[in-house]
Structures are given as structure tokens and as C-alpha cells.
Amino acid sequence: MKKLFKDNLLLLLSICLVLFLQLFVVSPTRVSGKSMNHTLQHNDRSFVLKSDNMKRFDIIIFKTINLTGEDKQYVKRVIGLPGEKVSYQNNQLSINDIPINETFDIKDQSSTGDFSYTLNSDEYFVLGDNRGNSTDSRQFGGVKKSDIVGKMIYRFYPLHSIGKID
């Protein structure tokens, strides 16, 4: 028994390291749906950094059970940070009434629609990049910090799209 353990020590340590990383640091995920087109495509595979330190325009994964009643996870882009007033008027994003440029590719920006929403101190406002085909904070309000799983950091599939996610 001692020899079996000794011969497989590296394998056991590797398995423990992978489990630790997946539980507490980073885990793989798959994009389902078209709400983040053009940035992300249906069936893209990515790594999610388990973190609650979100910045504006990060792409995050969050649990929806408290928002929609569905036991799913959504992928969206952070637009508003805790305590901010987020508004869209005439295709212009404003944060606390200051115009902000969205530097990423938005599919059909005209379908974003006009809205105004003030976030609580523990909420984030999220939108899909494909605004005409996204269920997001416009429908269900702010995402609580406690529902955030982490932020997408690196796409590893498909192979022609490997790289850091912005």
C-alpha cells in the first residue's frame, strides 16, 4: 500500500491542485445563446476567474435564481457599478448623468432602448452586447454581488478565437 501511494503521489497532488483551482480560483464555462454576440459566440469555452472585484465593462458570470427564478448562469457585461445611476437616452450611455463611451462592439445599439436605473450599494447593472437579443438588467434589475460567480478572462475554444477576453 505504501508503494502504491508513493508511486502515485504526483498524480494525487495534481488531482488535488486541479480540484482546488476549480473550486476556488478558476473554472471552465460554456457560453449558451447569442446575447453576447459579437464578443462571444454560442458554445465558446472560457475560463472564469472567481472574483468579486468587478470593473466597468468586465464580462461576468452570475447566478439567476434570485433574478429570474431559473437555476441558470448568465454571461453579461458590467455597465453600472454599485450606487451608480445608469441611464440610456438616444443611444448614449450615461453614468451619474455623465456620458460614457462604450468601446466594445455592440450589436444593434438602437435596440438598447431608453431607461434609467439607480443601483443599490451591492448591485451591478449588466447588459448583453447583442442588445436586441439579451435578457439583462433592463428586465430584472441589478445583479447582487453575492450572485456573481466571477469574470471571464480567457477563451480557449474555438481554437481560432483563443485569447484574453475584453
PDB file of C-alpha atoms in Angstrom:
ATOM      1  CA  MET A   1       0.000   0.000   0.000  1.00  0.00           C
ATOM      2  CA  LYS A   2       2.849   2.357   0.871  1.00  0.00           C
ATOM      3  CA  LYS A   3       4.496   1.707  -2.505  1.00  0.00           C
ATOM      4  CA  LEU A   4       1.200   2.358  -4.335  1.00  0.00           C
ATOM      5  CA  PHE A   5       0.816   5.683  -2.537  1.00  0.00           C
ATOM      6  CA  LYS A   6       4.437   6.646  -3.173  1.00  0.00           C
ATOM      7  CA  ASP A   7       4.229   5.714  -6.873  1.00  0.00           C
ATOM      8  CA  ASN A   8       1.103   7.825  -7.361  1.00  0.00           C
ATOM      9  CA  LEU A   9       1.930  10.797  -5.137  1.00  0.00           C
ATOM     10  CA  LEU A  10       2.436  13.164  -8.086  1.00  0.00           C
ATOM     11  CA  LEU A  11      -0.890  12.114  -9.604  1.00  0.00           C
ATOM     12  CA  LEU A  12      -2.713  12.613  -6.290  1.00  0.00           C
ATOM     13  CA  LEU A  13      -1.124  16.037  -5.765  1.00  0.00           C
ATOM     14  CA  SER A  14      -2.049  17.048  -9.322  1.00  0.00           C
ATOM     15  CA  ILE A  15      -5.665  15.997  -8.810  1.00  0.00           C
ATOM     16  CA  CYS A  16      -5.833  17.937  -5.525  1.00  0.00           C
ATOM     17  CA  LEU A  17      -4.350  21.031  -7.169  1.00  0.00           C
ATOM     18  CA  VAL A  18      -6.825  20.901 -10.079  1.00  0.00           C
ATOM     19  CA  LEU A  19      -9.766  20.464  -7.681  1.00  0.00           C
ATOM     20  CA  PHE A  20      -8.579  23.357  -5.511  1.00  0.00           C
ATOM     21  CA  LEU A  21      -8.153  25.643  -8.526  1.00  0.00           C
ATOM     22  CA  GLN A  22     -11.572  24.750  -9.925  1.00  0.00           C
ATOM     23  CA  LEU A  23     -13.362  25.221  -6.603  1.00  0.00           C
ATOM     24  CA  PHE A  24     -11.696  28.459  -5.513  1.00  0.00           C
ATOM     25  CA  VAL A  25      -9.735  30.170  -8.295  1.00  0.00           C
ATOM     26  CA  VAL A  26     -10.717  29.475 -11.902  1.00  0.00           C
ATOM     27  CA  SER A  27     -13.170  27.203 -13.671  1.00  0.00           C
ATOM     28  CA  PRO A  28     -14.186  26.493 -17.262  1.00  0.00           C
ATOM     29  CA  THR A  29     -17.558  27.593 -18.630  1.00  0.00           C
ATOM     30  CA  ARG A  30     -19.508  27.414 -21.891  1.00  0.00           C
ATOM     31  CA  VAL A  31     -21.451  30.277 -23.454  1.00  0.00           C
ATOM     32  CA  SER A  32     -25.028  29.366 -24.322  1.00  0.00           C
ATOM     33  CA  GLY A  33     -27.030  31.724 -26.508  1.00  0.00           C
ATOM     34  CA  LYS A  34     -26.491  34.832 -28.600  1.00  0.00           C
ATOM     35  CA  SER A  35     -26.835  37.654 -26.059  1.00  0.00           C
ATOM     36  CA  MET A  36     -23.092  38.454 -26.117  1.00  0.00           C
ATOM     37  CA  ASN A  37     -22.579  38.363 -29.913  1.00  0.00           C
ATOM     38  CA  HIS A  38     -20.183  39.655 -31.415  1.00  0.00           C
ATOM     39  CA  THR A  39     -17.845  39.477 -28.421  1.00  0.00           C
ATOM     40  CA  LEU A  40     -18.730  35.885 -27.515  1.00  0.00           C
ATOM     41  CA  GLN A  41     -20.430  33.225 -29.624  1.00  0.00           C
ATOM     42  CA  HIS A  42     -22.719  30.341 -28.712  1.00  0.00           C
ATOM     43  CA  ASN A  43     -20.613  27.377 -27.476  1.00  0.00           C
ATOM     44  CA  ASP A  44     -17.453  29.430 -26.809  1.00  0.00           C
ATOM     45  CA  ARG A  45     -15.486  27.899 -23.936  1.00  0.00           C
ATOM     46  CA  SER A  46     -13.758  30.184 -21.454  1.00  0.00           C
ATOM     47  CA  PHE A  47     -12.114  30.331 -18.073  1.00  0.00           C
ATOM     48  CA  VAL A  48     -13.852  32.251 -15.278  1.00  0.00           C
ATOM     49  CA  LEU A  49     -11.755  33.860 -12.548  1.00  0.00           C
ATOM     50  CA  LYS A  50     -13.700  33.504  -9.308  1.00  0.00           C
ATOM     51  CA  SER A  51     -13.597  37.043  -8.019  1.00  0.00           C
ATOM     52  CA  ASP A  52     -15.954  39.692  -6.721  1.00  0.00           C
ATOM     53  CA  ASN A  53     -13.745  42.607  -7.780  1.00  0.00           C
ATOM     54  CA  MET A  54     -15.651  43.796 -10.860  1.00  0.00           C
ATOM     55  CA  LYS A  55     -14.855  46.806 -13.023  1.00  0.00           C
ATOM     56  CA  ARG A  56     -16.987  48.563 -15.600  1.00  0.00           C
ATOM     57  CA  PHE A  57     -17.129  46.619 -18.881  1.00  0.00           C
ATOM     58  CA  ASP A  58     -15.861  43.320 -17.378  1.00  0.00           C
ATOM     59  CA  ILE A  59     -17.730  40.287 -18.697  1.00  0.00           C
ATOM     60  CA  ILE A  60     -19.123  38.320 -15.778  1.00  0.00           C
ATOM     61  CA  ILE A  61     -20.955  35.099 -14.977  1.00  0.00           C
ATOM     62  CA  PHE A  62     -23.736  35.279 -12.390  1.00  0.00           C
ATOM     63  CA  LYS A  63     -26.471  33.095 -10.927  1.00  0.00           C
ATOM     64  CA  THR A  64     -30.036  33.981 -11.959  1.00  0.00           C
ATOM     65  CA  ILE A  65     -32.134  32.097  -9.397  1.00  0.00           C
ATOM     66  CA  ASN A  66     -32.839  35.273  -7.369  1.00  0.00           C
ATOM     67  CA  LEU A  67     -33.463  37.362 -10.514  1.00  0.00           C
ATOM     68  CA  THR A  68     -35.475  35.181 -12.873  1.00  0.00           C
ATOM     69  CA  GLY A  69     -36.365  32.144 -10.781  1.00  0.00           C
ATOM     70  CA  GLU A  70     -34.329  29.963 -13.162  1.00  0.00           C
ATOM     71  CA  ASP A  71     -31.390  27.968 -11.830  1.00  0.00           C
ATOM     72  CA  LYS A  72     -29.013  29.154 -14.560  1.00  0.00           C
ATOM     73  CA  GLN A  73     -25.934  31.264 -15.013  1.00  0.00           C
ATOM     74  CA  TYR A  74     -25.861  34.233 -17.395  1.00  0.00           C
ATOM     75  CA  VAL A  75     -22.934  35.903 -19.157  1.00  0.00           C
ATOM     76  CA  LYS A  76     -23.213  39.708 -19.435  1.00  0.00           C
ATOM     77  CA  ARG A  77     -21.099  42.860 -19.442  1.00  0.00           C
ATOM     78  CA  VAL A  78     -20.908  45.087 -16.337  1.00  0.00           C
ATOM     79  CA  ILE A  79     -22.183  48.559 -17.225  1.00  0.00           C
ATOM     80  CA  GLY A  80     -23.039  50.101 -13.846  1.00  0.00           C
ATOM     81  CA  LEU A  81     -21.238  49.766 -10.514  1.00  0.00           C
ATOM     82  CA  PRO A  82     -22.771  49.793  -7.009  1.00  0.00           C
ATOM     83  CA  GLY A  83     -24.560  53.012  -6.110  1.00  0.00           C
ATOM     84  CA  GLU A  84     -24.453  54.493  -9.618  1.00  0.00           C
ATOM     85  CA  LYS A  85     -27.292  55.840 -11.717  1.00  0.00           C
ATOM     86  CA  VAL A  86     -27.197  54.163 -15.150  1.00  0.00           C
ATOM     87  CA  SER A  87     -29.194  55.665 -17.996  1.00  0.00           C
ATOM     88  CA  TYR A  88     -29.535  55.298 -21.740  1.00  0.00           C
ATOM     89  CA  GLN A  89     -31.073  58.078 -23.757  1.00  0.00           C
ATOM     90  CA  ASN A  90     -30.892  58.337 -27.564  1.00  0.00           C
ATOM     91  CA  ASN A  91     -28.262  55.557 -27.790  1.00  0.00           C
ATOM     92  CA  GLN A  92     -25.972  57.299 -25.279  1.00  0.00           C
ATOM     93  CA  LEU A  93     -24.863  55.575 -22.061  1.00  0.00           C
ATOM     94  CA  SER A  94     -24.588  57.879 -19.045  1.00  0.00           C
ATOM     95  CA  ILE A  95     -23.318  57.093 -15.570  1.00  0.00           C
ATOM     96  CA  ASN A  96     -24.449  59.580 -12.921  1.00  0.00           C
ATOM     97  CA  ASP A  97     -25.545  61.858 -15.819  1.00  0.00           C
ATOM     98  CA  ILE A  98     -22.042  61.858 -17.381  1.00  0.00           C
ATOM     99  CA  PRO A  99     -21.837  60.435 -20.955  1.00  0.00           C
ATOM    100  CA  ILE A 100     -19.656  57.324 -21.235  1.00  0.00           C
ATOM    101  CA  ASN A 101     -18.299  55.786 -24.440  1.00  0.00           C
ATOM    102  CA  GLU A 102     -18.774  52.054 -24.899  1.00  0.00           C
ATOM    103  CA  THR A 103     -15.552  50.925 -26.578  1.00  0.00           C
ATOM    104  CA  PHE A 104     -16.656  47.377 -27.398  1.00  0.00           C
ATOM    105  CA  ASP A 105     -18.706  46.031 -30.307  1.00  0.00           C
ATOM    106  CA  ILE A 106     -22.440  46.379 -29.655  1.00  0.00           C
ATOM    107  CA  LYS A 107     -24.743  44.532 -32.000  1.00  0.00           C
ATOM    108  CA  ASP A 108     -27.742  46.757 -32.821  1.00  0.00           C
ATOM    109  CA  GLN A 109     -27.213  49.544 -30.277  1.00  0.00           C
ATOM    110  CA  SER A 110     -30.517  51.131 -31.336  1.00  0.00           C
ATOM    111  CA  SER A 111     -32.384  48.262 -29.652  1.00  0.00           C
ATOM    112  CA  THR A 112     -30.944  49.139 -26.232  1.00  0.00           C
ATOM    113  CA  GLY A 113     -33.887  51.455 -25.609  1.00  0.00           C
ATOM    114  CA  ASP A 114     -34.124  54.349 -23.186  1.00  0.00           C
ATOM    115  CA  PHE A 115     -34.011  53.618 -19.458  1.00  0.00           C
ATOM    116  CA  SER A 116     -32.755  54.896 -16.137  1.00  0.00           C
ATOM    117  CA  TYR A 117     -31.844  52.748 -13.132  1.00  0.00           C
ATOM    118  CA  THR A 118     -30.211  53.561  -9.797  1.00  0.00           C
ATOM    119  CA  LEU A 119     -28.224  50.724  -8.247  1.00  0.00           C
ATOM    120  CA  ASN A 120     -28.119  49.762  -4.573  1.00  0.00           C
ATOM    121  CA  SER A 121     -24.766  49.564  -2.777  1.00  0.00           C
ATOM    122  CA  ASP A 122     -24.397  45.825  -3.558  1.00  0.00           C
ATOM    123  CA  GLU A 123     -25.692  45.726  -7.155  1.00  0.00           C
ATOM    124  CA  TYR A 124     -24.216  45.803 -10.658  1.00  0.00           C
ATOM    125  CA  PHE A 125     -26.062  46.746 -13.857  1.00  0.00           C
ATOM    126  CA  VAL A 126     -25.371  44.295 -16.696  1.00  0.00           C
ATOM    127  CA  LEU A 127     -26.222  44.264 -20.408  1.00  0.00           C
ATOM    128  CA  GLY A 128     -25.610  41.819 -23.227  1.00  0.00           C
ATOM    129  CA  ASP A 129     -23.574  43.079 -26.189  1.00  0.00           C
ATOM    130  CA  ASN A 130     -26.345  41.879 -28.505  1.00  0.00           C
ATOM    131  CA  ARG A 131     -28.878  44.312 -27.047  1.00  0.00           C
ATOM    132  CA  GLY A 132     -31.807  43.189 -29.189  1.00  0.00           C
ATOM    133  CA  ASN A 133     -31.408  39.565 -28.057  1.00  0.00           C
ATOM    134  CA  SER A 134     -30.499  39.859 -24.377  1.00  0.00           C
ATOM    135  CA  THR A 135     -32.345  39.387 -21.121  1.00  0.00           C
ATOM    136  CA  ASP A 136     -30.439  41.601 -18.708  1.00  0.00           C
ATOM    137  CA  SER A 137     -30.713  44.338 -16.065  1.00  0.00           C
ATOM    138  CA  ARG A 138     -33.221  46.196 -18.227  1.00  0.00           C
ATOM    139  CA  GLN A 139     -35.660  43.394 -17.388  1.00  0.00           C
ATOM    140  CA  PHE A 140     -34.565  42.035 -13.984  1.00  0.00           C
ATOM    141  CA  GLY A 141     -32.723  44.967 -12.370  1.00  0.00           C
ATOM    142  CA  GLY A 142     -29.361  44.954 -10.662  1.00  0.00           C
ATOM    143  CA  VAL A 143     -27.297  41.824 -10.038  1.00  0.00           C
ATOM    144  CA  LYS A 144     -26.314  41.401  -6.402  1.00  0.00           C
ATOM    145  CA  LYS A 145     -22.620  40.991  -5.686  1.00  0.00           C
ATOM    146  CA  SER A 146     -23.398  37.720  -3.877  1.00  0.00           C
ATOM    147  CA  ASP A 147     -24.818  36.224  -7.116  1.00  0.00           C
ATOM    148  CA  ILE A 148     -21.653  36.888  -9.141  1.00  0.00           C
ATOM    149  CA  VAL A 149     -19.560  33.786  -9.838  1.00  0.00           C
ATOM    150  CA  GLY A 150     -16.645  35.604 -11.448  1.00  0.00           C
ATOM    151  CA  LYS A 151     -15.351  37.287 -14.560  1.00  0.00           C
ATOM    152  CA  MET A 152     -14.458  35.728 -17.875  1.00  0.00           C
ATOM    153  CA  ILE A 153     -10.756  36.100 -18.528  1.00  0.00           C
ATOM    154  CA  TYR A 154      -9.638  33.776 -21.321  1.00  0.00           C
ATOM    155  CA  ARG A 155     -11.321  31.955 -24.224  1.00  0.00           C
ATOM    156  CA  PHE A 156      -9.801  28.548 -25.002  1.00  0.00           C
ATOM    157  CA  TYR A 157     -12.288  27.289 -27.609  1.00  0.00           C
ATOM    158  CA  PRO A 158     -12.796  27.528 -30.535  1.00  0.00           C
ATOM    159  CA  LEU A 159      -9.126  27.388 -31.354  1.00  0.00           C
ATOM    160  CA  HIS A 160      -9.228  30.280 -33.861  1.00  0.00           C
ATOM    161  CA  SER A 161     -10.561  32.558 -31.062  1.00  0.00           C
ATOM    162  CA  ILE A 162      -8.134  31.669 -28.278  1.00  0.00           C
ATOM    163  CA  GLY A 163      -7.110  34.651 -26.190  1.00  0.00           C
ATOM    164  CA  LYS A 164      -7.858  37.158 -23.475  1.00  0.00           C
ATOM    165  CA  ILE A 165     -11.458  38.353 -23.295  1.00  0.00           C
ATOM    166  CA  ASP A 166     -12.032  42.125 -23.286  1.00  0.00           C
TER     167      ASP A 166
END
